[in-house]
Amino acid sequence: MSGAMLDAQNHTKRLFSDKFRKRSVPLLFVLPALILLLAITIFPLLYELRLAFVSWELTVSTKATFVGLQNFKDILFHDARFWSSLKVTLILMIGGVSIELIIGTVLALLLNGLKRSRTFLLSLFLIPVLIAPVVAGFQFRMIYHDQYGPLNYIIGLLTLGHWHGFAWIADPHIALFAIMMTDVWQWTPFLMLIILAGLQAIPVELYEAAEVDGATEAQVFWRITTPMLIPVIIIGVLIRAMDSFKLFDIIYLLTGGGPGDTTETISYYTYLQGFKFFSLGYTAAMAFIQLIIITVIAQLFLRVQQRQPGNE
Amino acid sequence: MKNETNWKKAARVIILIIALLFFLFPVVWMFLTSFKTEAEYFSYPPVFIPHHFGIENYLNALAMPPDGRGGLQGLRDSIIIASGSTFVSVVTGALAAYSIARYKVGGDNFSFWILSTRMFPPVATALPLFLLFKTVKLLDTHLALIIANTIFALPFVIWLLKGFFEELPAELEEAALIDGCTPLGAFTHVALPLVTPGLVATALFAFVFAWNEFMFALLFTRRNVRTLTIIVPSLVGGHEILWGEIAAIGTIAVIPGIILALVLQRYLIRGLTMGAVKG
């Protein structure tokens, strides 16, 4: 066999194996993760979808009976507690995320002016974000304690003993606010971090050009900083909205949904239906309603993220 | 003019210090409480600094509740579960992330589908998983919680690592492939060592998220498995509140998060936004 023929043969061989590689190897690489994800998300969800159409009260019987859309009808038209929990969730989401956004923006602007100490301070600020929400809940349970807690003591000092604060988590008018403040404490640094990243990504040339043109500080803030920050703020707010919608841990630790159902979020109510009242079909239907709401927010998030520079 | 900027600087620093006090106070309060005696934490006016910094509360907490396996068991279980789910998600996730970044497997739709699984409300997946674990007799085992935590760790790991792989120049791996390296070899010998810092950061994030997880631990465990996040509320719910002991367990429980915040400064933005915002 001549050298040229051998070369040609080797070449085809390699091309063939390249083709083979291109198709199968990447798939093989993805396969373990794909199988895991399918097994632990898709199958349970399909199972749950089936559950949503049955009535299955574990406290009454171990049998499930098909009821069609009855669960969804009951939830949407006859369950005041569902709507109340949805309201609580939305108040916490909108109120909490708004406060977090305002404080977070102010802190980010202040931190942005620092030079050497910025990174270290940022790390300290981020500690609340990285500790378990349950532990955060316990910390605030001590802080909110009406008798021995430091918060009411400090309020007493500041008002010279005229006012001794609240029974923060036992007062039905205040408890929701106390929960919101715990969430604000834990998540404001997260929005601060994102906005700070956004601030640092604004090209210096823009500010230099504005200075040359003689723009005032207010003009620079509203005409340059704000519009440049909007995409980053949208991403941060959507991430927070999704997390806040699932709020459960600090409710479990601080109030258990009480007093009454004034702090009962939709996650907490679903948990009660499923794991305290054992209404399995009803819980499944409620879970699906939440999945739909979350999917809408998630779709918004994905659209915005796809438009980010660098992600095409 | 000069005076004005000095004033501004001072105001900036003062506001930041007050804000920092606000954000650190609860953690510091818990840390101080972990050294207080009962007379100190149940007192008015509240005692801020304990008289004596002893480790009695820590020793009691690790031996609690009376069956003698409390805190210590929680520490063990939290470590097993967080390490287990981190290991599974990083090994499978790194391969998948590489494949998605380099070979564009499945395109954008596939990678966004992966991301969307991360957004499921845990309470919505809890019920079917609970029934599944019950059927296969996995309730109250480490494995059940490793599996459950992997649901949320895996999409996170894939997305974060995908970003790191995409930043690597492809030329090095192409050269390795031309030299006769297999795709797996190019991945393990060329790409993986180059993303080591990103890999470590990703693994630490996955570890801390699993460590902090509460709802699955609450629903899928009884007696045999009890993470630290379960022990805290179960002690709070008791008829007497043992603040000193709970604060000791809480302090142990926040250590990984604090280490992460201090060590991974460079990766915090990416880690917390799954790469949606690049720092």
mmCIF file of C-alpha atoms in Angstrom, chain B:
data_model
loop_
_atom_site.group_PDB
_atom_site.id
_atom_site.type_symbol
_atom_site.label_atom_id
_atom_site.label_comp_id
_atom_site.label_asym_id
_atom_site.label_seq_id
_atom_site.Cartn_x
_atom_site.Cartn_y
_atom_site.Cartn_z
ATOM 1 C CA MET B 1 -15.332 73.012 48.505
ATOM 2 C CA LYS B 2 -12.729 70.775 50.138
ATOM 3 C CA ASN B 3 -14.633 70.928 53.407
ATOM 4 C CA GLU B 4 -17.812 69.831 51.716
ATOM 5 C CA THR B 5 -16.227 66.685 50.298
ATOM 6 C CA ASN B 6 -14.787 65.849 53.716
ATOM 7 C CA TRP B 7 -18.248 66.211 55.222
ATOM 8 C CA LYS B 8 -19.629 63.931 52.542
ATOM 9 C CA LYS B 9 -16.938 61.387 53.149
ATOM 10 C CA ALA B 10 -17.638 61.387 56.888
ATOM 11 C CA ALA B 11 -21.398 61.055 56.323
ATOM 12 C CA ARG B 12 -20.799 58.166 53.936
ATOM 13 C CA VAL B 13 -18.630 56.313 56.437
ATOM 14 C CA ILE B 14 -21.043 56.928 59.341
ATOM 15 C CA ILE B 15 -24.084 55.694 57.405
ATOM 16 C CA LEU B 16 -22.186 52.602 56.262
ATOM 17 C CA ILE B 17 -21.086 51.835 59.832
ATOM 18 C CA ILE B 18 -24.644 52.148 61.134
ATOM 19 C CA ALA B 19 -25.890 49.917 58.307
ATOM 20 C CA LEU B 20 -23.184 47.365 59.006
ATOM 21 C CA LEU B 21 -24.123 47.335 62.699
ATOM 22 C CA PHE B 22 -27.729 46.663 61.667
ATOM 23 C CA PHE B 23 -26.784 43.775 59.388
ATOM 24 C CA LEU B 24 -24.327 42.178 61.787
ATOM 25 C CA PHE B 25 -26.188 42.749 65.053
ATOM 26 C CA PRO B 26 -28.452 39.636 64.943
ATOM 27 C CA VAL B 27 -25.497 37.350 64.228
ATOM 28 C CA VAL B 28 -23.372 38.985 66.937
ATOM 29 C CA TRP B 29 -26.293 38.816 69.379
ATOM 30 C CA MET B 30 -26.666 35.097 68.757
ATOM 31 C CA PHE B 31 -22.911 34.607 69.159
ATOM 32 C CA LEU B 32 -22.941 36.454 72.500
ATOM 33 C CA THR B 33 -26.054 34.585 73.656
ATOM 34 C CA SER B 34 -24.268 31.296 73.031
ATOM 35 C CA PHE B 35 -22.041 32.154 76.023
ATOM 36 C CA LYS B 36 -24.746 33.489 78.337
ATOM 37 C CA THR B 37 -26.221 31.725 81.333
ATOM 38 C CA GLU B 38 -29.978 31.420 81.669
ATOM 39 C CA ALA B 39 -29.995 34.259 84.212
ATOM 40 C CA GLU B 40 -28.225 36.426 81.652
ATOM 41 C CA TYR B 41 -30.435 35.797 78.619
ATOM 42 C CA PHE B 42 -33.669 35.958 80.604
ATOM 43 C CA SER B 43 -33.036 39.304 82.234
ATOM 44 C CA TYR B 44 -34.199 42.887 82.003
ATOM 45 C CA PRO B 45 -32.411 45.038 81.070
ATOM 46 C CA PRO B 46 -30.834 42.560 78.641
ATOM 47 C CA VAL B 47 -27.230 41.593 79.257
ATOM 48 C CA PHE B 48 -25.203 42.450 76.152
ATOM 49 C CA ILE B 49 -21.802 41.017 77.016
ATOM 50 C CA PRO B 50 -21.809 37.747 78.972
ATOM 51 C CA HIS B 51 -19.920 37.758 82.253
ATOM 52 C CA HIS B 52 -17.938 34.692 81.391
ATOM 53 C CA PHE B 53 -17.103 33.165 77.989
ATOM 54 C CA GLY B 54 -17.397 29.454 78.724
ATOM 55 C CA ILE B 55 -18.252 26.672 76.320
ATOM 56 C CA GLU B 56 -20.854 24.979 78.549
ATOM 57 C CA ASN B 57 -23.712 25.846 76.176
ATOM 58 C CA TYR B 58 -21.803 24.302 73.282
ATOM 59 C CA LEU B 59 -21.120 21.096 75.196
ATOM 60 C CA ASN B 60 -24.753 20.886 76.342
ATOM 61 C CA ALA B 61 -26.056 21.624 72.866
ATOM 62 C CA LEU B 62 -23.913 18.974 71.230
ATOM 63 C CA ALA B 63 -25.186 16.397 73.740
ATOM 64 C CA MET B 64 -28.858 17.456 73.446
ATOM 65 C CA PRO B 65 -31.692 16.429 73.375
ATOM 66 C CA PRO B 66 -31.629 13.924 76.262
ATOM 67 C CA ASP B 67 -31.221 10.904 73.992
ATOM 68 C CA GLY B 68 -27.646 12.147 73.805
ATOM 69 C CA ARG B 69 -27.332 12.485 70.060
ATOM 70 C CA GLY B 70 -28.703 16.007 69.479
ATOM 71 C CA GLY B 71 -26.282 18.620 68.261
ATOM 72 C CA LEU B 72 -23.501 16.240 67.436
ATOM 73 C CA GLN B 73 -25.822 14.144 65.308
ATOM 74 C CA GLY B 74 -27.070 17.309 63.613
ATOM 75 C CA LEU B 75 -23.534 18.305 62.757
ATOM 76 C CA ARG B 76 -22.807 14.854 61.362
ATOM 77 C CA ASP B 77 -26.012 14.715 59.318
ATOM 78 C CA SER B 78 -25.603 18.237 57.949
ATOM 79 C CA ILE B 79 -22.058 17.410 56.850
ATOM 80 C CA ILE B 80 -23.058 14.104 55.222
ATOM 81 C CA ILE B 81 -26.015 15.589 53.361
ATOM 82 C CA ALA B 82 -24.317 18.793 52.216
ATOM 83 C CA SER B 83 -21.154 16.953 51.086
ATOM 84 C CA GLY B 84 -23.148 14.202 49.388
ATOM 85 C CA SER B 85 -25.343 16.511 47.342
ATOM 86 C CA THR B 86 -22.367 18.747 46.522
ATOM 87 C CA PHE B 87 -20.365 15.762 45.286
ATOM 88 C CA VAL B 88 -23.158 14.358 43.102
ATOM 89 C CA SER B 89 -24.104 17.720 41.635
ATOM 90 C CA VAL B 90 -20.534 18.877 40.947
ATOM 91 C CA VAL B 91 -19.435 15.628 39.271
ATOM 92 C CA THR B 92 -22.489 15.280 37.025
ATOM 93 C CA GLY B 93 -22.925 19.045 36.689
ATOM 94 C CA ALA B 94 -19.356 19.738 35.550
ATOM 95 C CA LEU B 95 -19.641 17.218 32.704
ATOM 96 C CA ALA B 96 -22.987 18.612 31.621
ATOM 97 C CA ALA B 97 -21.822 22.230 31.908
ATOM 98 C CA TYR B 98 -18.752 21.494 29.782
ATOM 99 C CA SER B 99 -20.805 19.791 27.146
ATOM 100 C CA ILE B 100 -23.321 22.643 27.038
ATOM 101 C CA ALA B 101 -20.608 25.310 26.947
ATOM 102 C CA ARG B 102 -18.408 23.637 24.296
ATOM 103 C CA TYR B 103 -20.711 21.545 22.136
ATOM 104 C CA LYS B 104 -23.892 23.608 22.667
ATOM 105 C CA VAL B 105 -25.875 20.458 23.452
ATOM 106 C CA GLY B 106 -29.588 21.103 23.272
ATOM 107 C CA GLY B 107 -29.074 24.804 22.565
ATOM 108 C CA ASP B 108 -30.439 27.672 24.636
ATOM 109 C CA ASN B 109 -33.768 26.004 25.283
ATOM 110 C CA PHE B 110 -32.148 23.068 27.031
ATOM 111 C CA SER B 111 -29.988 25.203 29.278
ATOM 112 C CA PHE B 112 -32.903 27.465 30.167
ATOM 113 C CA TRP B 113 -35.029 24.441 30.961
ATOM 114 C CA ILE B 114 -32.313 23.359 33.392
ATOM 115 C CA LEU B 115 -32.316 26.806 34.966
ATOM 116 C CA SER B 116 -36.097 26.780 35.314
ATOM 117 C CA THR B 117 -36.029 23.597 37.415
ATOM 118 C CA ARG B 118 -34.114 25.602 40.004
ATOM 119 C CA MET B 119 -37.048 27.962 40.378
ATOM 120 C CA PHE B 120 -39.627 25.395 41.471
ATOM 121 C CA PRO B 121 -41.081 26.201 44.875
ATOM 122 C CA PRO B 122 -39.751 23.445 47.172
ATOM 123 C CA VAL B 123 -43.202 23.007 48.675
ATOM 124 C CA ALA B 124 -44.547 22.110 45.223
ATOM 125 C CA THR B 125 -42.039 19.292 44.718
ATOM 126 C CA ALA B 126 -42.155 18.140 48.342
ATOM 127 C CA LEU B 127 -45.379 16.149 48.194
ATOM 128 C CA PRO B 128 -44.587 13.873 45.228
ATOM 129 C CA LEU B 129 -41.041 13.377 46.500
ATOM 130 C CA PHE B 130 -42.399 12.507 49.930
ATOM 131 C CA LEU B 131 -44.726 9.861 48.463
ATOM 132 C CA LEU B 132 -41.904 8.570 46.270
ATOM 133 C CA PHE B 133 -39.467 8.265 49.190
ATOM 134 C CA LYS B 134 -42.180 6.633 51.262
ATOM 135 C CA THR B 135 -42.800 4.015 48.562
ATOM 136 C CA VAL B 136 -39.125 3.135 48.169
ATOM 137 C CA LYS B 137 -38.561 3.309 51.952
ATOM 138 C CA LEU B 138 -36.067 6.170 51.797
ATOM 139 C CA LEU B 139 -37.791 8.474 54.305
ATOM 140 C CA ASP B 140 -35.550 9.450 57.201
ATOM 141 C CA THR B 141 -32.327 8.525 55.364
ATOM 142 C CA HIS B 142 -29.379 10.636 54.286
ATOM 143 C CA LEU B 143 -29.871 9.482 50.720
ATOM 144 C CA ALA B 144 -33.355 11.033 50.503
ATOM 145 C CA LEU B 145 -32.016 14.433 51.489
ATOM 146 C CA ILE B 146 -28.988 14.125 49.234
ATOM 147 C CA ILE B 147 -31.362 13.443 46.326
ATOM 148 C CA ALA B 148 -33.731 16.271 47.293
ATOM 149 C CA ASN B 149 -30.917 18.797 47.687
ATOM 150 C CA THR B 150 -29.444 17.751 44.360
ATOM 151 C CA ILE B 151 -32.603 19.039 42.627
ATOM 152 C CA PHE B 152 -31.657 22.557 43.548
ATOM 153 C CA ALA B 153 -27.887 22.147 43.500
ATOM 154 C CA LEU B 154 -27.592 20.630 40.028
ATOM 155 C CA PRO B 155 -29.127 23.449 37.921
ATOM 156 C CA PHE B 156 -27.116 25.918 39.987
ATOM 157 C CA VAL B 157 -23.861 24.025 39.438
ATOM 158 C CA ILE B 158 -24.482 23.599 35.701
ATOM 159 C CA TRP B 159 -25.240 27.280 35.170
ATOM 160 C CA LEU B 160 -22.350 28.587 37.177
ATOM 161 C CA LEU B 161 -19.809 26.189 35.638
ATOM 162 C CA LYS B 162 -21.168 26.771 32.143
ATOM 163 C CA GLY B 163 -20.191 30.419 32.591
ATOM 164 C CA PHE B 164 -16.678 29.479 33.715
ATOM 165 C CA PHE B 165 -16.139 27.055 30.821
ATOM 166 C CA GLU B 166 -17.410 29.580 28.294
ATOM 167 C CA GLU B 167 -14.723 31.994 29.422
ATOM 168 C CA LEU B 168 -11.917 29.511 28.686
ATOM 169 C CA PRO B 169 -10.340 29.865 25.247
ATOM 170 C CA ALA B 170 -11.171 26.713 23.253
ATOM 171 C CA GLU B 171 -7.737 26.593 21.535
ATOM 172 C CA LEU B 172 -6.027 24.596 24.289
ATOM 173 C CA GLU B 173 -8.578 21.787 24.155
ATOM 174 C CA GLU B 174 -8.569 21.811 20.357
ATOM 175 C CA ALA B 175 -4.793 21.373 20.430
ATOM 176 C CA ALA B 176 -5.182 18.468 22.865
ATOM 177 C CA LEU B 177 -7.834 16.855 20.633
ATOM 178 C CA ILE B 178 -5.590 17.185 17.560
ATOM 179 C CA ASP B 179 -2.746 15.573 19.542
ATOM 180 C CA GLY B 180 -4.992 12.523 19.956
ATOM 181 C CA CYS B 181 -6.556 13.258 23.317
ATOM 182 C CA THR B 182 -10.078 11.907 23.817
ATOM 183 C CA PRO B 183 -12.850 14.447 24.538
ATOM 184 C CA LEU B 184 -12.984 13.120 28.099
ATOM 185 C CA GLY B 185 -9.214 13.563 28.354
ATOM 186 C CA ALA B 186 -9.427 17.125 27.025
ATOM 187 C CA PHE B 187 -12.065 17.791 29.660
ATOM 188 C CA THR B 188 -10.256 16.258 32.644
ATOM 189 C CA HIS B 189 -6.662 17.169 31.758
ATOM 190 C CA VAL B 190 -7.069 20.544 30.064
ATOM 191 C CA ALA B 191 -10.385 22.280 30.797
ATOM 192 C CA LEU B 192 -11.006 21.135 34.370
ATOM 193 C CA PRO B 193 -7.644 22.220 35.837
ATOM 194 C CA LEU B 194 -8.104 25.647 34.253
ATOM 195 C CA VAL B 195 -11.451 26.249 35.955
ATOM 196 C CA THR B 196 -10.353 24.948 39.364
ATOM 197 C CA PRO B 197 -11.046 28.243 41.190
ATOM 198 C CA GLY B 198 -14.530 28.385 39.668
ATOM 199 C CA LEU B 199 -15.079 24.731 40.481
ATOM 200 C CA VAL B 200 -14.130 25.244 44.121
ATOM 201 C CA ALA B 201 -16.340 28.329 44.385
ATOM 202 C CA THR B 202 -19.275 26.453 42.842
ATOM 203 C CA ALA B 203 -18.819 23.487 45.158
ATOM 204 C CA LEU B 204 -18.686 25.728 48.231
ATOM 205 C CA PHE B 205 -21.878 27.509 47.207
ATOM 206 C CA ALA B 206 -23.650 24.206 46.607
ATOM 207 C CA PHE B 207 -22.434 23.012 50.004
ATOM 208 C CA VAL B 208 -23.708 26.066 51.869
ATOM 209 C CA PHE B 209 -27.099 26.039 50.118
ATOM 210 C CA ALA B 210 -27.609 22.381 51.073
ATOM 211 C CA TRP B 211 -26.308 23.090 54.571
ATOM 212 C CA ASN B 212 -28.876 25.882 54.999
ATOM 213 C CA GLU B 213 -31.787 23.926 53.505
ATOM 214 C CA PHE B 214 -34.729 23.451 55.827
ATOM 215 C CA MET B 215 -38.030 22.405 54.268
ATOM 216 C CA PHE B 216 -36.944 19.074 52.774
ATOM 217 C CA ALA B 217 -35.105 18.226 55.980
ATOM 218 C CA LEU B 218 -38.264 18.975 57.935
ATOM 219 C CA LEU B 219 -40.517 16.841 55.739
ATOM 220 C CA PHE B 220 -38.307 13.878 54.859
ATOM 221 C CA THR B 221 -36.751 13.098 58.250
ATOM 222 C CA ARG B 222 -37.983 11.792 61.618
ATOM 223 C CA ARG B 223 -35.473 10.474 64.145
ATOM 224 C CA ASN B 224 -32.570 8.854 62.346
ATOM 225 C CA VAL B 225 -31.575 11.925 60.388
ATOM 226 C CA ARG B 226 -31.682 15.406 61.924
ATOM 227 C CA THR B 227 -29.813 18.288 60.343
ATOM 228 C CA LEU B 228 -28.749 21.365 62.309
ATOM 229 C CA THR B 229 -31.511 23.372 60.623
ATOM 230 C CA ILE B 230 -34.042 20.899 62.051
ATOM 231 C CA ILE B 231 -32.618 20.941 65.550
ATOM 232 C CA VAL B 232 -32.889 24.731 65.926
ATOM 233 C CA PRO B 233 -36.687 24.961 65.465
ATOM 234 C CA SER B 234 -37.341 21.719 67.339
ATOM 235 C CA LEU B 235 -35.618 23.207 70.385
ATOM 236 C CA VAL B 236 -37.381 26.555 69.962
ATOM 237 C CA GLY B 237 -40.696 24.716 69.929
ATOM 238 C CA GLY B 238 -39.985 22.979 73.235
ATOM 239 C CA HIS B 239 -41.821 24.115 76.351
ATOM 240 C CA GLU B 240 -38.760 25.802 77.777
ATOM 241 C CA ILE B 241 -36.672 27.847 75.416
ATOM 242 C CA LEU B 242 -32.992 27.019 75.839
ATOM 243 C CA TRP B 243 -31.636 30.134 74.201
ATOM 244 C CA GLY B 244 -28.028 29.555 75.161
ATOM 245 C CA GLU B 245 -27.955 26.049 73.719
ATOM 246 C CA ILE B 246 -29.899 26.979 70.566
ATOM 247 C CA ALA B 247 -27.611 29.972 70.046
ATOM 248 C CA ALA B 248 -24.627 27.609 70.311
ATOM 249 C CA ILE B 249 -26.087 25.340 67.618
ATOM 250 C CA GLY B 250 -27.039 28.391 65.542
ATOM 251 C CA THR B 251 -23.492 29.716 65.801
ATOM 252 C CA ILE B 252 -22.096 26.395 64.607
ATOM 253 C CA ALA B 253 -24.661 26.413 61.794
ATOM 254 C CA VAL B 254 -23.659 29.844 60.436
ATOM 255 C CA ILE B 255 -19.918 29.121 60.254
ATOM 256 C CA PRO B 256 -19.879 27.742 56.663
ATOM 257 C CA GLY B 257 -21.874 30.729 55.385
ATOM 258 C CA ILE B 258 -19.564 33.226 57.054
ATOM 259 C CA ILE B 259 -16.479 31.464 55.713
ATOM 260 C CA LEU B 260 -18.009 31.534 52.231
ATOM 261 C CA ALA B 261 -18.714 35.266 52.457
ATOM 262 C CA LEU B 262 -15.171 36.048 53.546
ATOM 263 C CA VAL B 263 -13.260 33.630 51.313
ATOM 264 C CA LEU B 264 -15.157 33.866 48.037
ATOM 265 C CA GLN B 265 -15.419 37.640 47.692
ATOM 266 C CA ARG B 266 -14.635 37.469 43.983
ATOM 267 C CA TYR B 267 -17.353 34.956 43.226
ATOM 268 C CA LEU B 268 -20.198 36.201 45.423
ATOM 269 C CA ILE B 269 -22.094 38.049 42.700
ATOM 270 C CA ARG B 270 -21.947 35.178 40.263
ATOM 271 C CA GLY B 271 -22.738 32.582 42.856
ATOM 272 C CA LEU B 272 -25.733 34.409 44.243
ATOM 273 C CA THR B 273 -27.225 35.226 40.838
ATOM 274 C CA MET B 274 -26.304 31.933 39.126
ATOM 275 C CA GLY B 275 -24.129 33.897 36.720
ATOM 276 C CA ALA B 276 -26.980 36.211 35.683
ATOM 277 C CA VAL B 277 -24.814 39.134 36.788
ATOM 278 C CA LYS B 278 -21.079 38.842 36.219
ATOM 279 C CA GLY B 279 -18.930 40.578 38.808
#
